[in-house]
CSV table of C-alpha atoms in Angstrom, one decimal:
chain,number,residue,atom,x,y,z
K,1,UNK,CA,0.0,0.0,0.0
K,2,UNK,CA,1.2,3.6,-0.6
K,3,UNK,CA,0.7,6.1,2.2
K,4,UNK,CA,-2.5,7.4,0.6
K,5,UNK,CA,-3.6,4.0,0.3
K,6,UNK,CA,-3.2,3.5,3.7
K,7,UNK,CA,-4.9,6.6,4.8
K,8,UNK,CA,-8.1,5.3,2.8
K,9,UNK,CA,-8.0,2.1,4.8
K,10,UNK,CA,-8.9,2.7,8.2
K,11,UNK,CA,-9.1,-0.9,9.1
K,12,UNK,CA,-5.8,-1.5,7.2
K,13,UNK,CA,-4.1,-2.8,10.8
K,14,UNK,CA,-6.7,-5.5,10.8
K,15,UNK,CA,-6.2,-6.5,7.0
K,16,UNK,CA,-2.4,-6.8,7.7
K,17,UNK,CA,-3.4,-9.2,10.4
K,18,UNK,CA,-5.3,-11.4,8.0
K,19,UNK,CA,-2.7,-11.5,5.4
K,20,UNK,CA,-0.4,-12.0,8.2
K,21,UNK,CA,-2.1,-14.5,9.1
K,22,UNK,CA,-2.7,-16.4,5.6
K,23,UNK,CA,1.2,-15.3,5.1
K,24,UNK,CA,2.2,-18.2,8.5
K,25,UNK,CA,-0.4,-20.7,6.8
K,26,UNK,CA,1.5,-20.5,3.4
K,27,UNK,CA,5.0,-20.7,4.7
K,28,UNK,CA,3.4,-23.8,6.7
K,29,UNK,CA,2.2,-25.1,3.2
K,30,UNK,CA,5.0,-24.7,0.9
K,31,UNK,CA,6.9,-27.3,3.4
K,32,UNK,CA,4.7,-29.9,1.1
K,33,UNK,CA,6.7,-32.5,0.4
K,34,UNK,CA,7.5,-34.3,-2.9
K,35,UNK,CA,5.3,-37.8,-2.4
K,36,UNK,CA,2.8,-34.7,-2.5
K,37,UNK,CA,3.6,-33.1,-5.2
K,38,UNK,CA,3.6,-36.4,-7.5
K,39,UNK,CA,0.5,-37.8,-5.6
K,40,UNK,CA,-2.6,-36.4,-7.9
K,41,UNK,CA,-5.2,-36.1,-5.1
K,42,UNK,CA,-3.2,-36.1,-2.0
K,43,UNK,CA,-4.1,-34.4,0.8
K,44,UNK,CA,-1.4,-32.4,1.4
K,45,UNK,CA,-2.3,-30.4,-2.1
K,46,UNK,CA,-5.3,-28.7,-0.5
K,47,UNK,CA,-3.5,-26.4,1.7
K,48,UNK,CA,-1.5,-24.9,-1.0
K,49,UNK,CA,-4.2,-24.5,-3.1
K,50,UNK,CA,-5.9,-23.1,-0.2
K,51,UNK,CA,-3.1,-20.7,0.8
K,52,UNK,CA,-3.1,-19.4,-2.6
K,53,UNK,CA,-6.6,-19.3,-3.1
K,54,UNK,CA,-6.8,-17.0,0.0
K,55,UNK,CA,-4.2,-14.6,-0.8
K,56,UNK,CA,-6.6,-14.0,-4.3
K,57,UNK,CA,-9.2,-13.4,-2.1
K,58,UNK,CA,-6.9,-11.0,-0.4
K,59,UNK,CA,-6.1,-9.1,-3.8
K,60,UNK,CA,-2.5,-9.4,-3.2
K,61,UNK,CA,-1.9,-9.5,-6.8
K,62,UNK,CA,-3.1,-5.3,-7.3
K,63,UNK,CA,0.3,-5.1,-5.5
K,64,UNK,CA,2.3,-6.2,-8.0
K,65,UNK,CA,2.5,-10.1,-6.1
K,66,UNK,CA,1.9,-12.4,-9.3
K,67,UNK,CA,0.5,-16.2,-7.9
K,68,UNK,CA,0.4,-19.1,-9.6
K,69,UNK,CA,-2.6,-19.6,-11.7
K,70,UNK,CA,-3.8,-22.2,-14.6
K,71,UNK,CA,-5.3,-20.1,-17.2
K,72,UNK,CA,-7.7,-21.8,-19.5
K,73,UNK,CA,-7.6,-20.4,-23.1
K,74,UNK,CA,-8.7,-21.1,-26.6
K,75,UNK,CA,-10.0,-19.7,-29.8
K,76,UNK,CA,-13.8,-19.6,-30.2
K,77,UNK,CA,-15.7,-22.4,-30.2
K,78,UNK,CA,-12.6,-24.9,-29.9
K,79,UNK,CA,-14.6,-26.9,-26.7
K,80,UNK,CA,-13.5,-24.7,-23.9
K,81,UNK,CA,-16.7,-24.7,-21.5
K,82,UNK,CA,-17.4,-28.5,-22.3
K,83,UNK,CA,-13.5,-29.5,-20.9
K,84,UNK,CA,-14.4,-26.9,-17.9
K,85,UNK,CA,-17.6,-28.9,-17.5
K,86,UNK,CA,-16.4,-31.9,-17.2
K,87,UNK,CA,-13.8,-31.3,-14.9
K,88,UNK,CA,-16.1,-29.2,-12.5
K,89,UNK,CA,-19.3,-31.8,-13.8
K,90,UNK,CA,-21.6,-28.8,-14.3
K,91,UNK,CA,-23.0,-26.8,-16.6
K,92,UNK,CA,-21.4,-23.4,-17.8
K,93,UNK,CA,-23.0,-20.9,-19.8
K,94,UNK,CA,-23.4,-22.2,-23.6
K,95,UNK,CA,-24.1,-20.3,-26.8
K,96,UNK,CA,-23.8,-18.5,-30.0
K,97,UNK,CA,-20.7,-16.2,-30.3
K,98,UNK,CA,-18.7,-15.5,-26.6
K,99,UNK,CA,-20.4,-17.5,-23.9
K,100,UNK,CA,-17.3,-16.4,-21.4
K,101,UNK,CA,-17.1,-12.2,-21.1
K,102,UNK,CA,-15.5,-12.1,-18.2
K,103,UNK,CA,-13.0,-14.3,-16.3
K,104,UNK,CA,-14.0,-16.8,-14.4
K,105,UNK,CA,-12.2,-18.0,-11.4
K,106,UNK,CA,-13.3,-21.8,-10.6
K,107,UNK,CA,-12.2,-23.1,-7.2
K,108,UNK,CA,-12.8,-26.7,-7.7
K,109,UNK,CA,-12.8,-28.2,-4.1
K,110,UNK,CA,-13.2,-32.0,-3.2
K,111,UNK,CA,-15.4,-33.0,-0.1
K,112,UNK,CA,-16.0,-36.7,0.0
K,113,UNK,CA,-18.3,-36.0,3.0
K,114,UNK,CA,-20.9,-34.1,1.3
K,115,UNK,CA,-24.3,-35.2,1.0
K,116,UNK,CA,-25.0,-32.7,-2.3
K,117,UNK,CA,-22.7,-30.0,-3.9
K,118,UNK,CA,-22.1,-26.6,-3.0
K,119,UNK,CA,-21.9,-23.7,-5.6
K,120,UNK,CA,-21.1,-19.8,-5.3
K,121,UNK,CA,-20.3,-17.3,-7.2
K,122,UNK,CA,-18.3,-14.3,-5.7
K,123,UNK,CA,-18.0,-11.1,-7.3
K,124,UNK,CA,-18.4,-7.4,-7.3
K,125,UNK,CA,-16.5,-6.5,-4.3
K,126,UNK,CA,-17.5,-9.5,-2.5
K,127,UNK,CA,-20.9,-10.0,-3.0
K,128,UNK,CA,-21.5,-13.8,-2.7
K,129,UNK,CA,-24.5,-15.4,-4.4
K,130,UNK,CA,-25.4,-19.4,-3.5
K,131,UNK,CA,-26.4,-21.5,-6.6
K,132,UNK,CA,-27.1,-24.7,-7.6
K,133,UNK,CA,-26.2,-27.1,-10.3
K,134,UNK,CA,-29.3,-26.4,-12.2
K,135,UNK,CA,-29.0,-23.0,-12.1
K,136,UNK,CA,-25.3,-22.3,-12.4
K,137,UNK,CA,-25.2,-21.4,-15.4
K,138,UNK,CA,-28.0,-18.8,-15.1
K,139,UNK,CA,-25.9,-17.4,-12.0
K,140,UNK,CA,-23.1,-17.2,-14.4
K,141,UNK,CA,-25.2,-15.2,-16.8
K,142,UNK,CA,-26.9,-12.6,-14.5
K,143,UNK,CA,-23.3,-12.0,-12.6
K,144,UNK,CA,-21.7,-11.4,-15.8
K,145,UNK,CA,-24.3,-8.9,-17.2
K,146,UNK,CA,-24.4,-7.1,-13.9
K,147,UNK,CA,-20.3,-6.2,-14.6
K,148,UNK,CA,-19.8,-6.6,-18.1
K,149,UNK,CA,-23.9,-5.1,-19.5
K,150,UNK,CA,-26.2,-7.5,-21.2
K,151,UNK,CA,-24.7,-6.8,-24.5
K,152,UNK,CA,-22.4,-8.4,-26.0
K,153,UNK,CA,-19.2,-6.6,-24.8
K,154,UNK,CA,-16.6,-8.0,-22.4
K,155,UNK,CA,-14.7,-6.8,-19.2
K,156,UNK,CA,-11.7,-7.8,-17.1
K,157,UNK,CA,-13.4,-8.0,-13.3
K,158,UNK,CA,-13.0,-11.5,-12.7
K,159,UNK,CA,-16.2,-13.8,-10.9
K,160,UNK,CA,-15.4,-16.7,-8.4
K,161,UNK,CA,-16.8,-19.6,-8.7
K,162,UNK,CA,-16.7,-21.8,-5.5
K,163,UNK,CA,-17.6,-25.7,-6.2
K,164,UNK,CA,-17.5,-28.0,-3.1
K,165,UNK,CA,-18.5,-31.5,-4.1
K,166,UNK,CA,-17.3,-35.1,-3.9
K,167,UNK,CA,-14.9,-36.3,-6.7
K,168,UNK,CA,-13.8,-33.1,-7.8
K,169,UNK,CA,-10.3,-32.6,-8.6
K,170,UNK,CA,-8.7,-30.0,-6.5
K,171,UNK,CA,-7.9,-27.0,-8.7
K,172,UNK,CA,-7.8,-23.5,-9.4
K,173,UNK,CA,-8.3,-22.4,-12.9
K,174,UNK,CA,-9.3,-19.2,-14.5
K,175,UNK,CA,-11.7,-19.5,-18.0
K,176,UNK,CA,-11.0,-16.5,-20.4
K,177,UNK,CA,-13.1,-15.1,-22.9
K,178,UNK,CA,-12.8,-17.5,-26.6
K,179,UNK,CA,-10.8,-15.6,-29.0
K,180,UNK,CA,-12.7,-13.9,-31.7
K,181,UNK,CA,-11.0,-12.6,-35.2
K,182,UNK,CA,-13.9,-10.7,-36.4
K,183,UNK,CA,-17.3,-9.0,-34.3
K,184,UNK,CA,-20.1,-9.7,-34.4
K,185,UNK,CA,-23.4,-7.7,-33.8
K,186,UNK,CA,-24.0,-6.4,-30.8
K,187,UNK,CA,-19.7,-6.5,-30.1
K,188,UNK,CA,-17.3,-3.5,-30.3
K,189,UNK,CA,-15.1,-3.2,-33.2
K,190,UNK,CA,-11.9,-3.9,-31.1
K,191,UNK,CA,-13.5,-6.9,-29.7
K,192,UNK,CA,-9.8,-9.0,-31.0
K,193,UNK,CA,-7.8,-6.3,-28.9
K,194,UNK,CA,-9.9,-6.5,-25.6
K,195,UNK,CA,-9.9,-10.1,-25.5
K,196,UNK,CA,-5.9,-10.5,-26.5
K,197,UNK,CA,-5.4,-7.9,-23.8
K,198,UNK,CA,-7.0,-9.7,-21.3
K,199,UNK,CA,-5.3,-12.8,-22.0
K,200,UNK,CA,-2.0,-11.4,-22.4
K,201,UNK,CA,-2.5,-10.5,-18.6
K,202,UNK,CA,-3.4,-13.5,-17.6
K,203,UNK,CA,-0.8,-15.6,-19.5
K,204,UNK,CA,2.1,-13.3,-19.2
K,205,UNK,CA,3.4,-13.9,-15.8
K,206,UNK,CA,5.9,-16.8,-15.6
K,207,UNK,CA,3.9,-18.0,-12.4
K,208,UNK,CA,1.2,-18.9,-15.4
K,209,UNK,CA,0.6,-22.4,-16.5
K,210,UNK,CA,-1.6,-22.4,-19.7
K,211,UNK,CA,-3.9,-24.7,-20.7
K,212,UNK,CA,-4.1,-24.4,-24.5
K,213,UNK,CA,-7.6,-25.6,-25.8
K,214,UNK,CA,-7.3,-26.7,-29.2
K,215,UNK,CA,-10.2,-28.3,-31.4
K,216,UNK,CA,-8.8,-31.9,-33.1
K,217,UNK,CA,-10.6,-30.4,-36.4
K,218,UNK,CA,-8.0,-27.4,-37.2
K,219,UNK,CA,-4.7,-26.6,-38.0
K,220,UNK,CA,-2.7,-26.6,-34.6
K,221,UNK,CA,-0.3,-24.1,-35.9
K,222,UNK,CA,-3.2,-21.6,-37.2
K,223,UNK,CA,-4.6,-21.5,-33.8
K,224,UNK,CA,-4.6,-17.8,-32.8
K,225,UNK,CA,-4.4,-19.1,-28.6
K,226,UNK,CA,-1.3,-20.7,-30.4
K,227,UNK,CA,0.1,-17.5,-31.4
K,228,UNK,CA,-0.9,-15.6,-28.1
K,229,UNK,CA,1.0,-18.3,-25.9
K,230,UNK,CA,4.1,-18.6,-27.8
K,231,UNK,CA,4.4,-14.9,-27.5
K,232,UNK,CA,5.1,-15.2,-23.5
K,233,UNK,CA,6.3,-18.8,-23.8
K,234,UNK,CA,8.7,-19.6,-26.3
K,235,UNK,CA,9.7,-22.5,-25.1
K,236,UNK,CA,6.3,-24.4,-24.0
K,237,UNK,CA,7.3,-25.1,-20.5
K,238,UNK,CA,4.4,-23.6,-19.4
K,239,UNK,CA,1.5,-24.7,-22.0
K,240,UNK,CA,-0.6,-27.7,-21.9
K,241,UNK,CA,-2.8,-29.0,-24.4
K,242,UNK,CA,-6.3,-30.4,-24.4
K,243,UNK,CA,-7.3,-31.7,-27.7
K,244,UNK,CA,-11.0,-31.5,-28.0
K,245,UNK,CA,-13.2,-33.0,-30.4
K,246,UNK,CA,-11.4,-36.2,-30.8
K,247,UNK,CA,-14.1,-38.1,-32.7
K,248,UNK,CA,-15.2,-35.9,-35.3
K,249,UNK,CA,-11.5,-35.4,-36.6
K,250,UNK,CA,-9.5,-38.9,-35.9
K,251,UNK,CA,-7.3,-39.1,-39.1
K,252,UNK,CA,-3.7,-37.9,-38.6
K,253,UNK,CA,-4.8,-36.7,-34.7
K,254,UNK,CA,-1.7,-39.2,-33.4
K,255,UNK,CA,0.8,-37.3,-35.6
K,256,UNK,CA,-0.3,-34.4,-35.0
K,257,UNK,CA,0.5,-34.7,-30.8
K,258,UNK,CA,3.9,-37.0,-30.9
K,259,UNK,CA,5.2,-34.9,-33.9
K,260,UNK,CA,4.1,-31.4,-31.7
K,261,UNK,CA,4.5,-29.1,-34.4
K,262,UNK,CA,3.8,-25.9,-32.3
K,263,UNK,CA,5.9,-26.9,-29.1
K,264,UNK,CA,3.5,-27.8,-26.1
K,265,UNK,CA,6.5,-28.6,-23.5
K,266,UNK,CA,3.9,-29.9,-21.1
K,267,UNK,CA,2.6,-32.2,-23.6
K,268,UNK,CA,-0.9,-33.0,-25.2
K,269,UNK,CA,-4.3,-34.8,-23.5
K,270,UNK,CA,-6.7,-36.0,-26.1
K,271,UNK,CA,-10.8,-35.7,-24.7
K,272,UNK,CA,-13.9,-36.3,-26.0
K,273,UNK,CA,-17.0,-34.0,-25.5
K,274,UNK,CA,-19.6,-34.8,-23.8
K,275,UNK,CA,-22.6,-35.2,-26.8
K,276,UNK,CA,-26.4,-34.1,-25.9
K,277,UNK,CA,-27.9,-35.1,-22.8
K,278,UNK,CA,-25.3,-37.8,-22.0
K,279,UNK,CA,-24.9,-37.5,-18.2
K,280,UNK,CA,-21.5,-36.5,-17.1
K,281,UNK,CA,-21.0,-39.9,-16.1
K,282,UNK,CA,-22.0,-41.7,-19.3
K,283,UNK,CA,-19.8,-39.2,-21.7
K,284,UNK,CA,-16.9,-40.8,-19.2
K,285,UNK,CA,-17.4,-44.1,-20.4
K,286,UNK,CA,-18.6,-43.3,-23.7
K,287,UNK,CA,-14.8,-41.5,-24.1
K,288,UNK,CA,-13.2,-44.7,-22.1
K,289,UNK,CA,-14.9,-46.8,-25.0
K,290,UNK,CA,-13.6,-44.5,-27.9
K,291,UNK,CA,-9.9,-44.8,-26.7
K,292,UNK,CA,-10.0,-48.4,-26.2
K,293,UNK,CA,-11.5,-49.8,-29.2
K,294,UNK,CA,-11.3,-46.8,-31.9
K,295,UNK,CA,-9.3,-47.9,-34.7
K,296,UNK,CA,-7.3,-44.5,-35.1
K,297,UNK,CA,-7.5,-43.0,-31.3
K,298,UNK,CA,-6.7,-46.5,-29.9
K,299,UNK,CA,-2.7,-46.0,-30.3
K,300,UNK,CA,-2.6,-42.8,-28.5
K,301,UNK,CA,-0.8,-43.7,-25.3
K,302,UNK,CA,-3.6,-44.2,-22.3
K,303,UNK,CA,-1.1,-41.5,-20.4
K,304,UNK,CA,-2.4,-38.7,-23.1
K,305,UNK,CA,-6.1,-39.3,-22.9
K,306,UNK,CA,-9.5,-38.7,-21.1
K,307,UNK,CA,-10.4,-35.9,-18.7
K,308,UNK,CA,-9.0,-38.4,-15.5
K,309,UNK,CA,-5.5,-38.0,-17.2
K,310,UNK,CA,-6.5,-34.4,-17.5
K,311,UNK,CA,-7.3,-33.8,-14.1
K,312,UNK,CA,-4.3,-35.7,-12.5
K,313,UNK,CA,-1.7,-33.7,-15.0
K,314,UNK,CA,-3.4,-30.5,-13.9
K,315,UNK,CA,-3.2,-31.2,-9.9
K,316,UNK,CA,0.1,-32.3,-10.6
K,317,UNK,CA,1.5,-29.4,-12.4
K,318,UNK,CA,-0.7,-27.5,-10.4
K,319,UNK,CA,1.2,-28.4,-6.9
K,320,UNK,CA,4.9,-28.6,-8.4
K,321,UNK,CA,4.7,-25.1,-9.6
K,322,UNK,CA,2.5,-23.7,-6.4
K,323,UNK,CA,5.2,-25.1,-4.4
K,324,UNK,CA,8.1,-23.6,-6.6
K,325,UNK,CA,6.9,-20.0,-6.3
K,326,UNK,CA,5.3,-20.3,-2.9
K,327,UNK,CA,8.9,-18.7,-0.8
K,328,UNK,CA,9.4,-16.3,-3.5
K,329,UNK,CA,5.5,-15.0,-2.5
K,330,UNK,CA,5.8,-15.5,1.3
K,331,UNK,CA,9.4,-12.9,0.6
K,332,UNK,CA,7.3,-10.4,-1.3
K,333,UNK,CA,4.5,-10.6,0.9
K,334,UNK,CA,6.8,-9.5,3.8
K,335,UNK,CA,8.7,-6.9,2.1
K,336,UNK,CA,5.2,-5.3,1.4
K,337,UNK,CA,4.4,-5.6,4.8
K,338,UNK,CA,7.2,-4.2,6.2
K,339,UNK,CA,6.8,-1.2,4.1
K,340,UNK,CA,3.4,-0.8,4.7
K,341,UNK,CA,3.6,-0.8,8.7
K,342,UNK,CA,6.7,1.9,8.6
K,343,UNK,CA,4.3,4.0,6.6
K,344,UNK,CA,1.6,3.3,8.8
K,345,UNK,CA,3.4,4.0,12.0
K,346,UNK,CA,4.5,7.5,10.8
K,347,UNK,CA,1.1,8.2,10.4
K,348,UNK,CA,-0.6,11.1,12.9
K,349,UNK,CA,-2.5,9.5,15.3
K,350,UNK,CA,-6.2,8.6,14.3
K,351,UNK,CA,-9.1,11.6,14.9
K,352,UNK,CA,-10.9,10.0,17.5
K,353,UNK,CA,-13.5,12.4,18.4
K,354,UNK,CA,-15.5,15.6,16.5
K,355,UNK,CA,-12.7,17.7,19.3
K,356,UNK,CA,-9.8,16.3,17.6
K,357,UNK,CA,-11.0,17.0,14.5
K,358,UNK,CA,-11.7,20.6,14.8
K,359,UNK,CA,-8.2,20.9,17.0
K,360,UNK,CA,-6.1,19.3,13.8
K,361,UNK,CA,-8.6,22.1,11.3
K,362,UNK,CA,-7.6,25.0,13.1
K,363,UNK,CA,-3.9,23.6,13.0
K,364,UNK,CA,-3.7,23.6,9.3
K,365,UNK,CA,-5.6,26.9,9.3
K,366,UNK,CA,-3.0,28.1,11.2
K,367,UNK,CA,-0.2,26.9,8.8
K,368,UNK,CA,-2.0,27.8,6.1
K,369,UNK,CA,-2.2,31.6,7.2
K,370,UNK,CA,1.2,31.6,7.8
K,371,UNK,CA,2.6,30.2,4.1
K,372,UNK,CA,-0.2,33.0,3.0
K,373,UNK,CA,1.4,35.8,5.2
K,374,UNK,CA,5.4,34.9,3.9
K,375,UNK,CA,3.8,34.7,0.1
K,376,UNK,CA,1.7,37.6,-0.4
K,377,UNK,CA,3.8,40.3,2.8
K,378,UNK,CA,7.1,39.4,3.1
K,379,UNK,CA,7.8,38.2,-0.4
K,380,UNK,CA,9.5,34.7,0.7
K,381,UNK,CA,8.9,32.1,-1.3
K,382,UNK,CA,11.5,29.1,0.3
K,383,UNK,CA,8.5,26.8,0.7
K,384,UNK,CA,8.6,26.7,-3.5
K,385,UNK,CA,12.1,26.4,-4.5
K,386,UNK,CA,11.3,25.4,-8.1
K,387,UNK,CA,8.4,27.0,-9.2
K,388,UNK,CA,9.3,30.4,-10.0
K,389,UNK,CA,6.5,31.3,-11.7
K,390,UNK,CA,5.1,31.9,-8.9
K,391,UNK,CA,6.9,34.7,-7.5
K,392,UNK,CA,5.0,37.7,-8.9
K,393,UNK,CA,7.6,40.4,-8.1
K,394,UNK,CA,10.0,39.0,-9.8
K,395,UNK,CA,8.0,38.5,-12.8
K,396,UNK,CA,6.9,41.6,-13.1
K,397,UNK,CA,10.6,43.1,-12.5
K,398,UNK,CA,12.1,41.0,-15.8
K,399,UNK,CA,9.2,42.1,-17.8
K,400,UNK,CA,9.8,45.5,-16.8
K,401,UNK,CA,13.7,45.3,-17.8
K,402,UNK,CA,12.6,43.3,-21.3
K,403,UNK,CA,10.5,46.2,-22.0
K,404,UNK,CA,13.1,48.6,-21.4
K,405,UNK,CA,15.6,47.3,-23.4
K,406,UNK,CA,12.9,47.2,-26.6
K,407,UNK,CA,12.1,50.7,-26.2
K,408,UNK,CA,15.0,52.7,-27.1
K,409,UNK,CA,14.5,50.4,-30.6
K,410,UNK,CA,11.0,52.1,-31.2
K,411,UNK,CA,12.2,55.6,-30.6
K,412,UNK,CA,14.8,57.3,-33.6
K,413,UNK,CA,18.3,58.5,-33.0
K,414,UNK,CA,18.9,61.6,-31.5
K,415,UNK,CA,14.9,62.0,-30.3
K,416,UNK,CA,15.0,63.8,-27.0
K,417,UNK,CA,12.3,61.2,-25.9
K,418,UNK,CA,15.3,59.2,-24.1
K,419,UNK,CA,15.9,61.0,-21.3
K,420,UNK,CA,14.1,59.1,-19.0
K,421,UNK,CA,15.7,55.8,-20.3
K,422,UNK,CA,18.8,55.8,-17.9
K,423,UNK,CA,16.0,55.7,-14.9
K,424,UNK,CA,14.0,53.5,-16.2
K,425,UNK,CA,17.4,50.7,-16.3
K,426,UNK,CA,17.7,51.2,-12.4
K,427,UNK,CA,14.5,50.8,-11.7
């Protein structure tokens, strides 16, 4: 916080307890061990993610604190929600055109003890709204045209949404808006820019993993999310790739991930959509079936398909790179936090009472008067070293000697109208 942040946050003791307090949880959770990290549902995960989720909450990242994210892009239509949906096994918001205009923050959050799931949606300075699984997706709606308008435009205030249910994997991931080449009715001209600068937030930071959403029925390389994540990650250490649409485009699909034209360093995972009104359960064995027995999608190695395979890659990477930047965070954190209580203890004391108040208004009247009374009567002007435009006598004493050296050029030689010139220079 800068000092006038601080003086806008009264209660900005009691925040620096609470991320003080989050700040001893995370140091206590980046001690995870490495069984941990290469165990794809262990227990041990959840406090990191948990640490990390609440230092979001805590909007450490306007202060410059980047954390680590997975940050779900893809070009329009190239099956985006339906691998969202089938991770989280709910339904997001479907559609013509962009379905996602804002970012969505999904806190995925495994509870084998409960009965039924638990949904909300967190936005707009911390308004919370509960849902439920039939009505998600309407929630999603009615948040996002509350920040971003019920047009068609887009916006970059993120909503949270919280799902607590049994057999979720345990993940953080942010959904951006699909990437569109050309608007459409309804959507601002520099609909292409918006998005891309969204996304290039999002992706930039080396804290980002990406997960690249490709469609099986196009040109990897011609992929515009392609283009945008090779811009901030040359080398594909931190992309991903989900392969959608597996069935409607088998031919060649093998080459295309073991040649890796377009240099995914975290490697490809192949998934089928779910179709219809399949249940999610039914388009889980429905994709089992394809991988097993399809003549063409059968040699893909079982390690590089079906949303399981997705899942455990995510948590995995998820935890190996939450634990990498974790002590870098907690060092920031405390840096900022330093800072920001040497700041706030040369602060004045608080104005208690309507006595104080008028006590510290009659003591800056008082200074006030007094810069007034050097200014404007004794001509002193050390309280504004550099701007000398401001002191008026001296102003008015160069003009006065620029005009009289231009005179004696507007009078002729030898005109007795000079004789006052010699008094006008020592003035």
């Amino acid at each position: 916080h800068s000092s006038s942040q601080v003086r806008s946050h009264p209660s900005l003791a009691s925040g620096m307890s609470d991320l003080q307090m989050v700040l001893s949880d995370t140091t206590a959770a980046s001690a995870v061990t490495g069984s941990a990290i290469a165990a794809s549902y262990n227990d041990q995960i959840r406090p990191l993610l948990d640490a990390v989720d609440r230092l979001r909450h805590l909007k450490v990242t306007q202060e410059g604190i980047q954390l680590p994210t997975i940050v779900v892009v893809g070009d329009q239509s190239s099956g985006k929600s339906s691998v969202l949906e089938s991770l989280a096994g709910i339904s997001l918001p479907r559609g013509q055109g962009i379905c996602t205009r804002v970012p969505l923050v999904m806190r995925l959050q495994d509870d084998p003890a409960a009965d039924s799931p638990v949904l909300q949606l967190e936005y707009s300075n911390g308004r919370v709204v509960t849902t439920t699984e039939a009505n998600v997706a309407d929630a999603i709606n009615a948040a996002t045209a509350e920040i971003a308008g019920s047009g068609k435009g887009i916006s970059d205030a993120p909503i949270t949404l919280v799902v607590r249910k049994r057999g979720v994997p345990d993940l953080t991931l942010v959904d951006l808006p699909g990437i569109t080449r050309v608007p459409v009715q309804g959507q601002p001209d520099d609909i292409y820019d918006q998005i891309a600068r969204i996304i290039r937030e999002y992706i930039a930071p080396k804290e980002s993993i990406i997960l690249n959403v490709l469609s099986a029925t196009v040109d990897f390389p011609t992929c515009e999310s392609i283009r945008m994540s090779q811009q901030v990650d040359r080398t594909g250490e931190r992309t991903l790739a989900v392969v959608t649409k597996v069935d409607k485009a088998p031919e060649g699909l093998l080459e295309k991930v073991t040649m890796d034209d377009v240099n995914i360093g975290l490697g490809y995972v192949c998934v089928r959509n779910r179709i219809g009104e399949e249940t999610y359960d039914q388009a889980r064995v429905e994709e089992e079936r394809l991988f097993k027995y399809h003549p063409l999608l059968s040699k893909i190695d079982k390690d590089m398909v079906g949303i399981p395979v997705l899942a455990q890659r995510l948590v995995q990477i998820q935890a190996t790179i939450i634990a990498k930047c974790l002590p870098d965070i907690v060092r920031q954190i405390n840096d900022r936090l330093s800072r920001s209580s040497t700041e706030l203890d040369q602060m004045p004391p608080d104005l208690n009472n309507v006595a104080d108040a008028v006590r510290e208004f009659f003591h800056i009247l008082k200074l006030v008067c007094a810069s007034l009374e050097k200014i404007l009567v004794r001509s002193e002007f050390d309280e504004y070293p550099d701007d000398s435009h401001f002191h008026a006598t001296a102003r008015i004493a160069e003009m006065f000697d620029r005009y009289a050296k231009k005179l004696p050029a507007q009078i002729p030689k030898g005109s007795d109208q000079l004789f006052l010139m010699e008094e006008m220079r020592v003035l």
